[in-house]
Short mmCIF file of C-alpha atoms in Angstrom, two decimals:
data_model
loop_
_atom_site.label_atom_id
_atom_site.label_comp_id
_atom_site.label_asym_id
_atom_site.label_seq_id
_atom_site.Cartn_x
_atom_site.Cartn_y
_atom_site.Cartn_z
CA ASP J 1 11.49 2.13 -5.61
CA THR J 2 9.55 2.85 -2.36
CA ALA J 3 7.83 6.21 -2.56
CA VAL J 4 7.33 6.75 1.13
CA SER J 5 9.40 4.65 3.49
CA GLN J 6 9.43 4.39 7.29
CA THR J 7 11.82 2.79 9.71
CA PRO J 8 11.50 0.80 11.76
CA LYS J 9 8.48 -1.33 10.71
CA TYR J 10 8.05 -2.64 14.26
CA LEU J 11 9.11 -1.09 17.49
CA VAL J 12 8.69 -2.69 20.92
CA THR J 13 9.78 -0.72 23.98
CA GLN J 14 9.20 -0.17 27.65
CA MET J 15 7.15 2.63 29.23
CA GLY J 16 9.28 5.68 29.89
CA ASN J 17 11.67 5.20 27.06
CA ASP J 18 12.34 7.65 24.26
CA LYS J 19 12.13 6.43 20.62
CA SER J 20 12.22 7.87 17.14
CA ILE J 21 10.52 6.88 13.90
CA LYS J 22 12.01 7.99 10.59
CA CYS J 23 10.24 8.78 7.33
CA GLU J 24 11.55 9.51 3.85
CA GLN J 25 9.86 10.26 0.59
CA ASN J 26 11.43 10.16 -2.83
CA LEU J 27 8.47 11.76 -4.68
CA GLY J 28 9.70 15.33 -4.56
CA HIS J 29 6.68 16.33 -2.51
CA ASP J 30 6.51 19.53 -0.54
CA THR J 31 4.26 18.36 2.34
CA MET J 32 4.63 15.54 4.78
CA TYR J 33 2.35 14.25 7.54
CA TRP J 34 2.22 12.03 10.56
CA TYR J 35 -0.94 10.03 11.34
CA LYS J 36 -1.74 7.75 14.25
CA GLN J 37 -3.98 4.66 13.73
CA ASP J 38 -5.34 3.16 16.96
CA SER J 39 -6.32 -0.34 17.72
CA LYS J 40 -9.79 0.28 16.31
CA LYS J 41 -8.29 1.40 13.05
CA PHE J 42 -9.26 5.04 13.62
CA LEU J 43 -6.83 7.24 11.72
CA LYS J 44 -6.11 10.78 12.82
CA ILE J 45 -3.65 13.33 11.71
CA MET J 46 -0.97 14.47 14.14
CA PHE J 47 1.29 16.91 12.34
CA SER J 48 2.02 18.26 8.83
CA TYR J 49 5.05 20.02 7.45
CA ASN J 50 5.41 21.98 4.30
CA ASN J 51 9.01 22.57 3.16
CA LYS J 52 10.27 21.96 6.66
CA GLU J 53 7.77 24.26 8.30
CA LEU J 54 5.07 23.05 10.75
CA ILE J 55 1.61 23.80 9.36
CA ILE J 56 -0.66 21.47 11.32
CA ASN J 57 -0.18 20.55 14.98
CA GLU J 58 -3.22 18.70 16.30
CA THR J 59 -3.80 18.35 20.02
CA VAL J 60 -0.91 15.99 20.49
CA PRO J 61 0.98 15.74 23.78
CA ASN J 62 4.25 17.69 23.70
CA ARG J 63 6.04 14.39 24.29
CA PHE J 64 5.70 14.00 20.50
CA SER J 65 8.11 16.21 18.55
CA PRO J 66 8.35 16.02 14.78
CA LYS J 67 11.54 17.11 13.05
CA SER J 68 12.05 17.92 9.45
CA PRO J 69 15.67 18.18 8.44
CA ASP J 70 14.78 18.67 4.81
CA LYS J 71 11.63 18.43 2.76
CA ALA J 72 12.21 14.76 1.95
CA HIS J 73 12.38 13.69 5.61
CA LEU J 74 10.01 13.96 8.56
CA ASN J 75 10.96 12.17 11.74
CA LEU J 76 8.91 11.61 14.80
CA HIS J 77 10.47 11.61 18.26
CA ILE J 78 8.51 10.41 21.25
CA ASN J 79 9.64 11.07 24.83
CA SER J 80 8.58 9.19 27.94
CA LEU J 81 6.54 6.61 26.08
CA GLU J 82 3.18 5.61 27.66
CA LEU J 83 1.02 2.52 27.19
CA GLY J 84 -1.56 4.64 25.27
CA ASP J 85 1.07 5.50 22.61
CA SER J 86 0.79 1.95 21.31
CA ALA J 87 -0.54 2.31 17.77
CA VAL J 88 0.46 2.20 14.17
CA TYR J 89 2.05 5.43 12.98
CA PHE J 90 1.92 6.38 9.29
CA CYS J 91 3.91 8.91 7.38
CA ALA J 92 2.44 10.43 4.25
CA SER J 93 3.35 13.05 1.71
CA SER J 94 1.58 15.17 -0.91
CA GLN J 95 2.80 17.39 -3.67
CA GLY J 96 1.30 20.81 -2.93
CA PRO J 97 1.49 23.15 0.04
CA GLY J 98 -1.08 21.19 2.07
CA GLY J 99 -4.24 22.69 3.48
CA ARG J 100 -7.39 22.46 1.54
CA SER J 101 -6.47 20.72 -1.68
CA THR J 102 -7.28 17.80 -3.92
CA ASP J 103 -3.73 16.47 -3.74
CA THR J 104 -3.41 12.80 -3.11
CA GLN J 105 -1.61 11.82 0.04
CA TYR J 106 0.77 8.91 -0.39
CA PHE J 107 1.25 6.74 2.70
CA GLY J 108 4.16 4.81 4.01
CA PRO J 109 3.82 1.19 5.24
CA GLY J 110 3.42 2.17 8.85
CA THR J 111 5.41 1.62 12.07
CA ARG J 112 3.72 -0.51 14.66
CA LEU J 113 4.71 0.81 18.10
CA THR J 114 4.11 -1.42 21.17
CA VAL J 115 4.73 0.04 24.61
CA LEU J 116 5.03 -2.53 27.38
CA ALA M 1 -16.37 21.36 11.13
CA GLN M 2 -16.08 18.48 8.79
CA SER M 3 -16.70 14.79 9.23
CA VAL M 4 -17.50 11.56 7.46
CA THR M 5 -19.67 8.73 8.69
CA GLN M 6 -19.22 5.27 7.35
CA LEU M 7 -22.23 3.06 7.92
CA GLY M 8 -21.32 -0.52 8.69
CA SER M 9 -17.95 -1.32 10.27
CA HIS M 10 -18.06 -4.73 8.65
CA VAL M 11 -19.52 -5.67 5.27
CA SER M 12 -19.51 -9.19 3.85
CA VAL M 13 -20.36 -10.02 0.22
CA SER M 14 -20.06 -13.09 -1.87
CA GLU M 15 -17.46 -13.29 -4.68
CA GLY M 16 -19.00 -11.83 -7.74
CA ALA M 17 -21.65 -9.90 -5.95
CA LEU M 18 -22.09 -6.11 -5.85
CA VAL M 19 -19.96 -4.21 -3.32
CA LEU M 20 -21.52 -1.16 -1.69
CA LEU M 21 -19.67 0.79 1.05
CA ARG M 22 -21.51 3.77 2.47
CA CYS M 23 -20.11 7.17 3.29
CA ASN M 24 -21.93 10.33 4.33
CA TYR M 25 -20.15 13.60 4.87
CA SER M 26 -20.64 16.83 6.68
CA SER M 27 -18.75 19.90 5.46
CA SER M 28 -19.15 23.65 5.68
CA VAL M 29 -17.61 24.14 2.30
CA PRO M 30 -17.97 22.16 -0.93
CA PRO M 31 -16.17 19.02 -0.06
CA TYR M 32 -13.23 17.20 -1.51
CA LEU M 33 -13.79 13.54 -0.85
CA PHE M 34 -11.53 10.55 -0.97
CA TRP M 35 -11.73 6.74 -0.68
CA TYR M 36 -8.58 4.91 0.50
CA VAL M 37 -7.99 1.17 0.83
CA GLN M 38 -5.74 -0.47 3.44
CA TYR M 39 -4.66 -4.03 2.85
CA PRO M 40 -3.55 -6.07 5.88
CA ASN M 41 -0.29 -4.77 7.37
CA GLN M 42 0.08 -2.08 4.75
CA GLY M 43 -0.29 1.65 4.33
CA LEU M 44 -3.26 3.36 2.75
CA GLN M 45 -3.63 3.57 -0.99
CA LEU M 46 -5.90 5.97 -2.90
CA LEU M 47 -8.84 4.34 -4.71
CA LEU M 48 -10.49 7.52 -6.04
CA LYS M 49 -11.29 11.15 -5.22
CA TYR M 50 -14.01 13.71 -5.88
CA THR M 51 -12.68 17.12 -6.75
CA SER M 52 -15.97 18.86 -7.77
CA ALA M 53 -15.63 17.92 -11.45
CA ALA M 54 -17.65 14.88 -12.50
CA THR M 55 -20.06 13.50 -9.85
CA LEU M 56 -19.33 9.91 -10.85
CA VAL M 57 -15.73 9.16 -10.17
CA LYS M 58 -13.98 6.05 -11.44
CA GLY M 59 -11.02 4.62 -9.54
CA ILE M 60 -8.62 1.77 -9.53
CA ASN M 61 -9.53 -1.96 -9.37
CA GLY M 62 -12.94 -1.40 -10.87
CA PHE M 63 -14.27 0.75 -8.00
CA GLU M 64 -16.37 3.89 -8.53
CA ALA M 65 -18.20 6.37 -6.32
CA GLU M 66 -20.98 8.90 -6.90
CA PHE M 67 -21.10 12.26 -5.22
CA LYS M 68 -24.67 13.20 -4.27
CA LYS M 69 -24.95 16.58 -2.77
CA SER M 70 -28.64 16.22 -1.93
CA GLU M 71 -27.90 13.17 0.16
CA THR M 72 -24.47 14.34 1.34
CA SER M 73 -23.18 10.90 0.31
CA PHE M 74 -20.16 9.49 -1.55
CA HIS M 75 -20.85 5.74 -1.62
CA LEU M 76 -18.26 3.37 -3.07
CA THR M 77 -19.33 0.53 -5.37
CA LYS M 78 -17.95 -2.27 -7.45
CA PRO M 79 -20.15 -4.41 -9.67
CA SER M 80 -18.41 -7.73 -8.93
CA ALA M 81 -16.38 -8.50 -5.87
CA HIS M 82 -13.07 -10.37 -6.06
CA MET M 83 -11.30 -12.12 -3.28
CA SER M 84 -8.49 -9.63 -3.59
CA ASP M 85 -10.90 -6.79 -2.56
CA ALA M 86 -10.81 -7.98 1.07
CA ALA M 87 -9.41 -4.99 2.98
CA GLU M 88 -10.31 -2.00 5.14
CA TYR M 89 -11.83 0.91 3.31
CA PHE M 90 -11.74 4.54 4.51
CA CYS M 91 -13.71 7.47 3.37
CA ALA M 92 -12.17 10.85 4.03
CA VAL M 93 -13.10 14.56 3.60
CA MET M 94 -10.53 17.32 3.00
CA ASN M 95 -10.80 20.79 4.37
CA GLU M 96 -7.55 22.13 5.93
CA LYS M 97 -6.71 18.54 6.78
CA LEU M 98 -7.82 15.09 5.76
CA THR M 99 -10.46 13.70 8.16
CA PHE M 100 -11.09 9.95 7.95
CA GLY M 101 -14.13 7.88 8.73
CA THR M 102 -13.91 4.95 11.08
CA GLY M 103 -13.48 2.49 8.23
CA THR M 104 -15.33 -0.49 6.83
CA ARG M 105 -13.84 -3.94 6.78
CA LEU M 106 -14.85 -5.75 3.61
CA THR M 107 -14.88 -9.56 3.69
CA ILE M 108 -15.37 -11.57 0.52
CA ILE M 109 -17.13 -14.94 0.91
CA PRO M 110 -15.92 -17.53 -1.63
#
């Protein structure tokens, strides 16, 4: 059973389009995250949600909107896609309330987004 | 502010040789430190973590890391490299969020 799953695995789209990436975790965790990994492999947090509530919102353009319908799902919607949005996006989850903790974050396999 | 610095974006070692991947941290509070591994086209997987208990932390696949406060370091080691260890390795520090280093690509020479 996949612990943290993401769909789609690959996403190729044109500039200006709107797209969504879905994430689901079956670990019963309370906190979920979105990370962006750029072409140089640098990994940075974008958002985190605890029990459907936003707790971290880094300096991400407001074209990016996370949505958490329930604590097992965290989707990422991106409006008006730009070339610079091309990256690998990772979803992750952890057990506790997030914030400063020793909880392990479990990562999904990633979604490679290519904007043409 | 917190940060981690990984010295060496690429490290190559021969199969059977010692693996040493360096990580130095900066943190305004006692740090929680993590090492993650990323195999090609996969997500990140936890290798080990330091949670202020034992300073020598053992992880999966024969890896271990030692927390040295005086040196602000948390270097990752493995006594004998295997071909399957070839991957990208990330050191990370936790405060209110997990902050990653820039990664070290480990190549194993047959």
